[in-house]
């Protein structure tokens, strides 16, 4: 049976057909939908872990128990999981273990544009790279076979364009479940130095065997056409090359690490000129040049995403003119949703002119005008640690005007460790946990603080107040982020203290709890003076009529959160139905 599936849906189907037993992941675009689709297969245990390192280790534990295991993450998540990855390369696996890592060329939703292929070389583990949804499914199944045959974790690389585009997929049956039993092999699994030194030799030997395997593997395919130009490529770039250069001969690498140099040499000897077309870093090109293979240079930008048109331009081919709609569309700058629970606290922060060390999540949007209340964002959990760094660097001087801001999921991901550090090292920082009870920006996945699992089943719920008090924080306060005066009062008081403080906001995301949505508000035009105070909270539902010099509310967008009347000094905003 055939179905049209996205790359992520196909990965999920591949996990089913490969008889995977355990999947543990952390959400992150563009990888999120893999695990979200896997949860519908009852044969597979699936979960959201607090971070990618934990997810990786859960999968490795399942492998140790003799079952097939999978973990999925975006490229920056692999940085978090890098620690266990490096040692798992040494221990190897028992049941097959695969890591799907999804890169994000052009950074559609990421803070950097790293190329995950380097991790395969760094960890000395194989990496496969499918080019469409069919291969996404098939390569995942193949990855488990490679994992078990060569006793290694296997990386499978996706990218935004593959994960989110759809092609036809031939579905298969679920294979028999692998059950190798719990492996009790201390020299293999206990990485004390004496054992690790021996395992390093195993890793190097494995790499040679994998290179030999790559030479004969059906994962790599040669398509001979014109011998004038030979292209080496992989992944989604193969699709661009096929369309842009239909007459070129192509060596498509399904296994991008280790690369079979012998295979590339054979291919290069049958074409006049050899090129490498790849996205982001010159990973394959450098591997070939290091092996002494002559590769023609392309004036390619290592930043951003490739396309059919860009590949044509690289080879001086005429680009096909696109039909561009002349329809004028309004700009749609990123913004917090109407009714977002983060807006009030950021408005209060803005009023106090505090320096805000931000983090990864919806609340990063607090940097945009008119809120303009984020001064740095680096990576998951960095807000807490960096706030402490600012504290120590200034001998406490800056703590009176600096706060760290982090979401609930991100705090549990890696922020909690930073708070431990603040307490242990006698810092004075003020940290705000924006608890909206969901992992918002990646699409509203649950986390250990939401009270339900990936399948919506009830689960124990982390209580942030109890948690941070247990860690040793004495100054813990819950605030309603829509109560501006209360937020300002607590903020002013806590940043003055020479002790760590944690402020927890208590409003849910409107997508996590629809019950918070109520009747919309409207502007009483008789009372509106046009002061624009309401527009400074940045709510998309509040609009400005330039001709009338008055604000008005789009009631189809308004969620009735009640924030805007609290900033209106003229009692001009009221709720529908109020008496």
XYZ file of C-alpha atoms in Angstrom:
579
model
C 0.000 0.000 0.000
C 1.212 3.465 -0.850
C 0.683 6.674 1.076
C 1.889 10.238 0.752
C 3.929 10.990 3.872
C 6.132 13.766 5.113
C 9.700 12.830 5.913
C 8.883 12.900 9.611
C 5.790 10.720 9.142
C 7.905 8.300 7.121
C 10.552 8.146 9.862
C 7.775 7.244 12.300
C 6.519 4.538 9.961
C 10.068 3.256 9.636
C 10.312 2.954 13.412
C 7.128 0.888 13.384
C 8.250 -1.416 10.574
C 11.702 -1.834 12.176
C 9.962 -3.135 15.328
C 11.404 -0.396 17.507
C 10.469 -0.942 21.143
C 11.403 2.348 22.851
C 11.461 5.953 21.587
C 12.549 8.821 23.823
C 12.959 12.331 22.402
C 12.890 16.033 23.152
C 10.841 18.228 20.785
C 12.593 20.620 18.444
C 11.715 21.832 14.953
C 12.136 20.252 12.427
C 12.268 16.867 14.195
C 9.225 17.129 16.491
C 6.636 15.365 14.315
C 8.639 12.136 14.195
C 7.903 11.319 17.816
C 4.458 12.911 17.625
C 3.555 10.369 14.932
C 5.269 7.470 16.665
C 2.950 7.911 19.660
C 0.078 6.603 17.520
C 1.784 3.198 17.175
C 0.706 1.248 20.250
C 3.455 -1.320 19.673
C 6.091 1.325 20.513
C 6.674 2.868 23.930
C 7.200 6.601 23.317
C 7.900 9.533 25.609
C 9.065 13.124 25.788
C 12.197 13.355 27.918
C 13.290 16.518 29.779
C 16.227 16.976 27.368
C 18.105 15.254 24.563
C 20.826 13.846 26.809
C 18.236 12.053 28.918
C 16.409 10.882 25.799
C 19.629 9.477 24.345
C 20.454 7.672 27.570
C 16.945 6.171 27.788
C 17.362 4.807 24.264
C 20.821 3.471 25.111
C 19.399 1.729 28.171
C 16.713 0.104 26.032
C 19.425 -1.031 23.630
C 21.394 -2.499 26.553
C 18.228 -4.440 27.427
C 18.334 -5.998 23.981
C 15.583 -4.023 22.252
C 15.642 -1.647 19.316
C 15.561 1.981 20.429
C 15.296 5.369 18.759
C 15.807 8.974 19.828
C 14.979 12.030 17.717
C 16.202 15.617 18.072
C 17.071 18.750 16.155
C 20.662 19.662 15.413
C 21.234 21.787 18.527
C 19.775 18.950 20.586
C 22.619 16.719 19.463
C 24.978 19.130 21.237
C 23.118 18.339 24.460
C 23.317 14.605 23.753
C 26.934 14.743 22.616
C 28.292 13.519 25.941
C 26.583 10.098 25.925
C 26.972 9.862 22.127
C 30.758 9.966 22.366
C 30.905 7.164 24.912
C 28.106 5.135 23.326
C 30.381 4.963 20.296
C 32.807 3.087 22.542
C 30.323 0.840 24.346
C 28.477 0.058 21.166
C 24.956 -1.307 21.394
C 23.072 -4.502 22.078
C 19.684 -4.017 20.447
C 19.922 -1.612 17.506
C 20.047 2.087 18.405
C 19.463 4.966 16.002
C 19.578 8.741 16.483
C 17.644 10.895 14.007
C 19.060 14.399 13.932
C 17.313 17.094 11.884
C 19.358 20.041 10.671
C 17.817 23.403 9.867
C 19.610 25.062 6.917
C 18.633 28.735 6.721
C 17.638 28.666 10.399
C 13.870 28.791 9.951
C 13.459 28.104 13.665
C 16.927 27.739 15.157
C 19.606 29.752 16.852
C 22.434 28.430 14.693
C 22.996 26.541 11.456
C 25.378 23.765 12.471
C 26.079 20.811 10.206
C 25.490 17.570 12.124
C 27.602 15.501 9.757
C 30.627 16.600 11.769
C 29.244 14.667 14.735
C 29.441 11.407 12.788
C 33.137 11.957 12.165
C 33.655 13.287 15.701
C 31.998 10.260 17.330
C 33.250 7.823 14.665
C 29.791 6.399 14.056
C 27.997 5.868 10.723
C 25.582 8.441 9.358
C 22.897 7.862 6.717
C 21.152 10.647 4.834
C 17.880 9.943 2.977
C 16.684 12.163 0.140
C 12.905 11.647 0.240
C 10.183 10.139 2.430
C 10.558 6.630 0.976
C 14.225 6.651 1.842
C 13.466 8.152 5.256
C 11.490 5.013 6.068
C 13.813 2.566 4.329
C 17.046 4.079 5.659
C 15.761 3.988 9.208
C 15.093 0.261 8.892
C 18.537 -0.191 7.335
C 20.110 1.880 10.112
C 18.913 -0.615 12.724
C 20.440 -3.481 10.754
C 23.750 -1.621 10.521
C 23.587 -0.790 14.210
C 23.243 -4.430 15.179
C 25.680 -5.791 12.584
C 28.468 -3.363 13.490
C 27.541 -2.838 17.154
C 27.269 0.922 16.918
C 24.784 3.746 17.347
C 23.788 5.041 13.903
C 23.005 8.664 13.075
C 20.336 9.385 10.459
C 20.381 12.960 9.224
C 17.323 14.855 8.077
C 16.797 18.544 7.339
C 13.843 20.915 7.351
C 13.075 20.424 3.657
C 13.022 16.633 3.948
C 11.231 16.486 7.289
C 8.365 18.713 6.197
C 7.886 17.859 2.498
C 5.827 14.901 1.290
C 6.452 12.120 -1.225
C 4.930 8.719 -1.959
C 5.920 5.901 0.389
C 5.383 2.160 -0.081
C 4.353 0.792 3.300
C 5.582 -2.540 4.643
C 4.841 -4.836 7.549
C 6.318 -4.606 11.033
C 9.184 -7.069 11.306
C 9.660 -9.476 14.204
C 10.723 -7.708 17.390
C 14.401 -8.013 18.278
C 14.963 -9.381 21.790
C 18.623 -9.969 22.577
C 18.169 -9.896 26.334
C 19.998 -7.736 28.858
C 23.681 -7.745 27.984
C 25.970 -8.259 30.981
C 29.390 -7.488 29.508
C 31.440 -5.343 31.865
C 34.509 -4.786 29.623
C 32.156 -3.493 26.936
C 29.741 -1.428 28.981
C 31.792 -0.070 31.897
C 33.974 2.689 30.487
C 36.667 2.941 33.107
C 39.967 3.876 31.421
C 41.306 0.317 31.236
C 38.189 -0.826 29.366
C 37.822 2.337 27.301
C 41.349 2.030 25.889
C 40.468 -1.407 24.520
C 37.151 -0.181 23.187
C 38.873 2.635 21.291
C 40.668 -0.025 19.265
C 37.305 -1.648 18.578
C 35.924 1.692 17.371
C 38.805 2.232 14.943
C 38.485 -1.295 13.591
C 34.738 -0.847 13.229
C 35.257 2.295 11.193
C 37.364 0.365 8.660
C 34.699 -2.310 8.382
C 32.013 0.312 7.919
C 34.051 1.915 5.136
C 34.255 -1.448 3.373
C 30.521 -1.894 3.896
C 29.850 1.523 2.410
C 31.658 0.530 -0.802
C 29.279 -2.320 -1.548
C 26.156 -0.965 0.113
C 23.040 -0.290 -1.909
C 22.684 2.914 0.093
C 25.124 4.543 -2.342
C 23.953 4.740 -5.953
C 25.623 5.787 -9.184
C 23.564 7.133 -12.067
C 25.682 7.441 -15.201
C 24.588 9.872 -17.904
C 26.885 12.432 -19.516
C 30.514 11.825 -18.587
C 31.308 15.554 -18.862
C 30.211 16.268 -15.313
C 30.065 13.988 -12.313
C 28.308 15.145 -9.165
C 28.747 13.712 -5.680
C 25.835 14.636 -3.423
C 23.546 13.295 -0.712
C 20.204 13.840 1.002
C 17.733 16.427 -0.206
C 20.454 18.019 -2.349
C 20.185 14.988 -4.636
C 16.681 16.157 -5.571
C 17.951 19.626 -6.424
C 20.791 18.223 -8.559
C 18.500 15.823 -10.420
C 16.212 18.632 -11.460
C 18.843 21.280 -12.093
C 21.328 19.091 -13.988
C 19.330 16.269 -15.629
C 22.218 15.229 -17.888
C 24.910 14.965 -15.203
C 26.208 11.684 -13.815
C 25.540 11.403 -10.092
C 27.044 9.505 -7.190
C 24.419 9.723 -4.483
C 25.836 8.915 -1.068
C 23.266 7.324 1.217
C 25.993 6.775 3.793
C 27.678 10.133 4.261
C 30.042 8.816 6.929
C 32.292 6.955 6.601
C 32.583 7.746 2.897
C 33.824 4.994 0.641
C 36.773 6.763 -0.968
C 37.332 3.811 -3.312
C 33.794 4.193 -4.653
C 34.263 7.903 -5.251
C 37.615 7.299 -6.981
C 36.019 4.813 -9.355
C 33.280 7.303 -10.129
C 35.713 10.187 -10.588
C 37.772 8.199 -13.115
C 34.730 7.853 -15.368
C 33.817 11.526 -15.567
C 35.772 14.474 -16.941
C 35.145 16.807 -14.035
C 34.075 15.909 -10.511
C 32.016 18.284 -8.363
C 30.544 18.013 -4.898
C 27.202 19.696 -4.337
C 26.248 19.806 -0.672
C 24.402 22.053 1.762
C 26.123 23.936 4.588
C 29.746 22.937 5.254
C 32.119 21.420 2.711
C 32.014 18.131 4.574
C 32.136 15.665 1.681
C 34.374 17.903 -0.427
C 36.989 18.125 2.301
C 36.880 14.365 2.863
C 37.532 13.768 -0.848
C 40.284 16.368 -1.100
C 41.970 14.939 1.981
C 42.002 11.576 0.196
C 43.704 13.136 -2.839
C 40.676 13.141 -5.125
C 40.560 16.089 -7.516
C 37.370 18.065 -6.969
C 36.429 21.076 -9.097
C 35.706 24.187 -7.074
C 32.262 25.736 -6.900
C 31.666 29.271 -5.732
C 29.139 28.064 -3.175
C 27.934 29.877 -0.095
C 28.206 27.657 2.996
C 25.379 29.662 4.605
C 21.704 28.919 4.074
C 19.690 26.442 2.084
C 20.282 25.209 -1.474
C 17.548 24.944 -4.120
C 17.164 23.866 -7.726
C 17.724 27.449 -8.857
C 20.859 27.854 -6.754
C 22.328 24.637 -8.124
C 21.644 25.849 -11.666
C 23.387 29.114 -10.876
C 26.419 27.265 -9.505
C 26.903 25.616 -12.885
C 26.090 28.690 -14.981
C 22.815 27.201 -16.149
C 19.939 29.426 -17.109
C 17.471 29.643 -14.263
C 13.822 29.071 -14.962
C 11.818 32.223 -14.401
C 9.295 31.768 -11.641
C 5.798 33.070 -11.821
C 5.580 35.380 -8.869
C 2.237 36.507 -7.594
C 1.853 40.253 -7.660
C -0.574 40.112 -4.777
C 0.607 42.442 -2.065
C 0.604 40.632 1.267
C 0.850 42.342 4.638
C 3.997 41.837 6.683
C 3.628 39.228 9.402
C 6.382 39.832 11.937
C 6.746 37.161 14.660
C 4.723 38.012 17.736
C 3.330 36.459 20.862
C -0.200 35.137 20.469
C -3.152 37.205 21.654
C -3.682 36.286 25.284
C -0.103 34.994 25.682
C 0.697 34.672 29.362
C 4.221 36.012 28.844
C 3.113 39.472 27.673
C 2.257 40.929 31.055
C 5.531 40.069 32.786
C 7.546 41.388 29.849
C 5.540 44.610 29.940
C 6.392 44.959 33.641
C 10.071 44.224 32.923
C 10.070 46.828 30.175
C 8.577 49.403 32.529
C 11.392 48.746 35.028
C 14.076 48.847 32.288
C 15.634 45.619 33.529
C 18.368 43.811 31.594
C 16.922 40.420 30.636
C 18.955 37.288 30.019
C 16.561 35.261 27.896
C 16.314 31.647 26.777
C 14.914 29.427 24.014
C 11.122 29.430 23.697
C 8.088 31.563 22.801
C 9.250 34.189 25.257
C 12.222 34.963 23.009
C 9.638 37.021 21.108
C 9.766 39.414 24.047
C 12.775 40.985 22.342
C 10.580 42.602 19.677
C 9.092 46.096 19.985
C 7.107 47.357 21.702
C 8.019 45.010 24.593
C 11.766 45.057 23.794
C 12.480 43.062 26.931
C 15.148 40.489 25.974
C 18.847 41.345 25.893
C 20.403 37.942 25.176
C 19.396 34.454 24.045
C 22.026 31.770 23.528
C 20.836 28.209 24.119
C 18.560 26.054 26.266
C 19.139 26.810 29.949
C 21.779 29.485 29.363
C 19.649 32.270 30.840
C 20.058 30.982 34.396
C 23.786 30.324 34.192
C 24.532 33.565 32.314
C 22.611 35.632 34.857
C 24.843 34.146 37.532
C 27.899 34.946 35.410
C 26.816 38.584 35.163
C 26.312 38.618 38.921
C 29.799 37.278 39.664
C 31.521 39.379 37.003
C 30.149 42.560 38.532
C 30.633 41.512 42.170
C 26.882 41.723 42.562
C 26.570 45.259 41.187
C 24.451 44.285 38.149
C 22.065 41.987 40.018
C 19.843 44.950 40.860
C 18.991 45.453 37.202
C 19.366 41.946 35.706
C 16.892 39.041 35.641
C 17.069 35.642 33.968
C 13.915 34.487 32.168
C 13.196 30.863 31.294
C 10.163 28.743 30.411
C 8.895 25.726 32.306
C 10.083 23.114 29.814
C 13.423 24.837 29.302
C 13.957 25.122 33.059
C 13.499 21.358 33.362
C 15.657 20.802 30.245
C 18.854 22.401 31.550
C 17.905 25.482 33.542
C 17.566 23.569 36.800
C 21.298 22.837 36.786
C 22.092 26.548 36.498
C 19.884 27.307 39.499
C 21.731 24.687 41.513
C 24.928 26.510 40.632
C 23.532 29.865 41.765
C 22.547 28.421 45.127
C 25.749 26.438 45.623
C 27.997 29.366 44.736
C 26.096 31.926 46.799
C 24.770 33.998 43.928
C 22.178 36.775 44.178
C 20.426 36.328 40.838
C 16.701 36.717 40.257
C 15.269 34.046 37.949
C 11.767 34.145 36.471
C 10.208 30.802 35.502
C 7.481 31.471 32.944
C 5.292 28.478 33.718
C 2.695 28.295 30.976
C 2.355 24.526 31.549
C 3.377 23.400 28.076
C 6.322 23.300 25.692
C 4.951 26.126 23.583
C 7.141 27.013 20.640
C 7.638 23.466 19.352
C 3.894 22.858 19.177
C 2.562 22.313 22.691
C 4.172 19.095 23.780
C 3.775 18.045 27.429
C 6.726 18.038 29.824
C 7.269 16.810 33.408
C 5.433 19.888 34.738
C 2.240 19.553 32.687
C 0.659 16.569 34.435
C 0.161 14.333 31.396
C 2.264 12.193 29.063
C 2.799 12.213 25.302
C -0.398 10.123 24.966
C -2.411 12.438 27.176
C -2.426 10.065 30.132
C -2.344 11.598 33.642
C 1.155 11.810 35.121
C 2.860 13.173 38.232
C 3.375 16.923 37.925
C 6.521 18.788 38.959
C 5.697 21.591 41.414
C 8.191 24.355 40.684
C 7.735 26.082 44.027
C 8.389 22.882 45.971
C 11.298 22.009 43.682
C 13.184 25.298 43.972
C 12.534 25.541 47.717
C 13.933 22.011 48.084
C 17.002 23.198 46.189
C 17.549 25.880 48.813
C 15.910 29.008 47.409
C 14.201 30.911 50.237
C 12.703 33.696 48.152
C 10.091 32.031 45.954
C 7.037 33.963 44.755
C 4.189 33.162 42.436
C 2.735 36.035 40.439
C -0.080 36.514 37.971
C 1.751 37.839 34.893
C -1.311 39.896 33.956
C -1.179 41.734 37.281
C 1.281 44.405 36.191
C 1.469 46.211 39.506
C 2.116 43.010 41.432
C 4.791 41.918 38.968
C 6.576 45.266 39.179
C 6.405 45.302 42.955
C 7.864 41.780 43.293
C 10.545 42.417 40.680
C 11.700 45.670 42.296
C 11.858 43.996 45.691
C 13.635 40.772 44.664
C 16.408 42.249 42.527
C 17.453 44.313 45.551
C 18.019 41.216 47.687
C 21.465 39.788 48.277
C 20.031 36.300 47.965
C 18.784 34.219 45.021
C 15.118 34.673 44.154
C 12.778 32.709 41.911
C 9.581 34.258 40.581
C 7.082 31.845 39.012
C 4.336 33.108 36.708
C 1.061 31.231 36.933
C -0.923 31.705 33.699
C -1.240 28.797 31.233
C -0.681 29.030 27.499
C -4.067 29.578 25.840
C -3.378 26.480 23.728
C -2.647 24.381 26.829
C -5.795 25.412 28.645
C -8.601 26.751 26.444
C -10.762 27.367 29.496
C -8.878 30.638 30.104
C -10.406 32.133 26.941
C -13.374 34.376 27.704
C -15.440 37.165 26.172
C -13.484 39.658 24.066
C -12.750 43.244 25.058
C -13.592 46.359 23.063
C -12.519 50.007 23.051
C -15.069 52.634 24.113
C -14.389 55.239 21.420
C -16.004 57.945 23.558
C -13.345 57.493 26.238
C -10.294 56.598 24.112
C -7.899 59.560 24.051
C -5.477 57.993 21.571
C -2.658 57.803 24.144
C -1.525 54.460 22.626
C -0.746 52.936 26.052
C -2.674 49.768 25.129
C -0.690 49.306 21.918
C 2.546 49.147 23.935
C 1.740 45.681 25.250
C 2.162 44.396 21.683
C -1.040 42.350 21.509
C -1.915 41.411 17.900
C -5.599 41.949 18.704
C -5.063 45.643 19.485
C -4.912 47.757 16.343
C -4.452 51.430 15.627
C -6.701 53.532 13.375
C -4.386 56.184 11.991
C -7.210 58.319 10.621
C -9.268 58.358 13.805
C -6.164 58.391 16.032
C -7.748 55.738 18.197
C -7.055 52.159 19.189
C -9.507 49.383 18.518
C -9.645 45.656 19.268
C -10.112 42.895 16.724
C -12.608 40.875 18.731
C -12.072 37.788 16.573
C -8.495 37.646 17.894
C -9.089 38.803 21.475
C -8.983 35.951 24.019
C -10.320 38.064 26.885
C -7.112 37.856 28.911
C -7.850 41.220 30.538
C -4.356 42.681 30.262
C -5.153 45.718 28.115
C -7.678 47.407 30.499
C -4.981 47.302 33.181
C -2.745 49.620 31.161
C -5.541 52.003 30.099
C -5.684 55.081 32.341
C -8.983 56.325 30.905
C -11.241 53.328 31.567
C -11.804 53.023 27.814
C -11.505 49.215 27.483
C -14.307 46.919 28.575
C -15.313 43.308 28.210
C -18.331 42.227 26.213
C -21.123 41.212 28.542
C -19.754 42.949 31.636
C -22.212 44.971 33.619
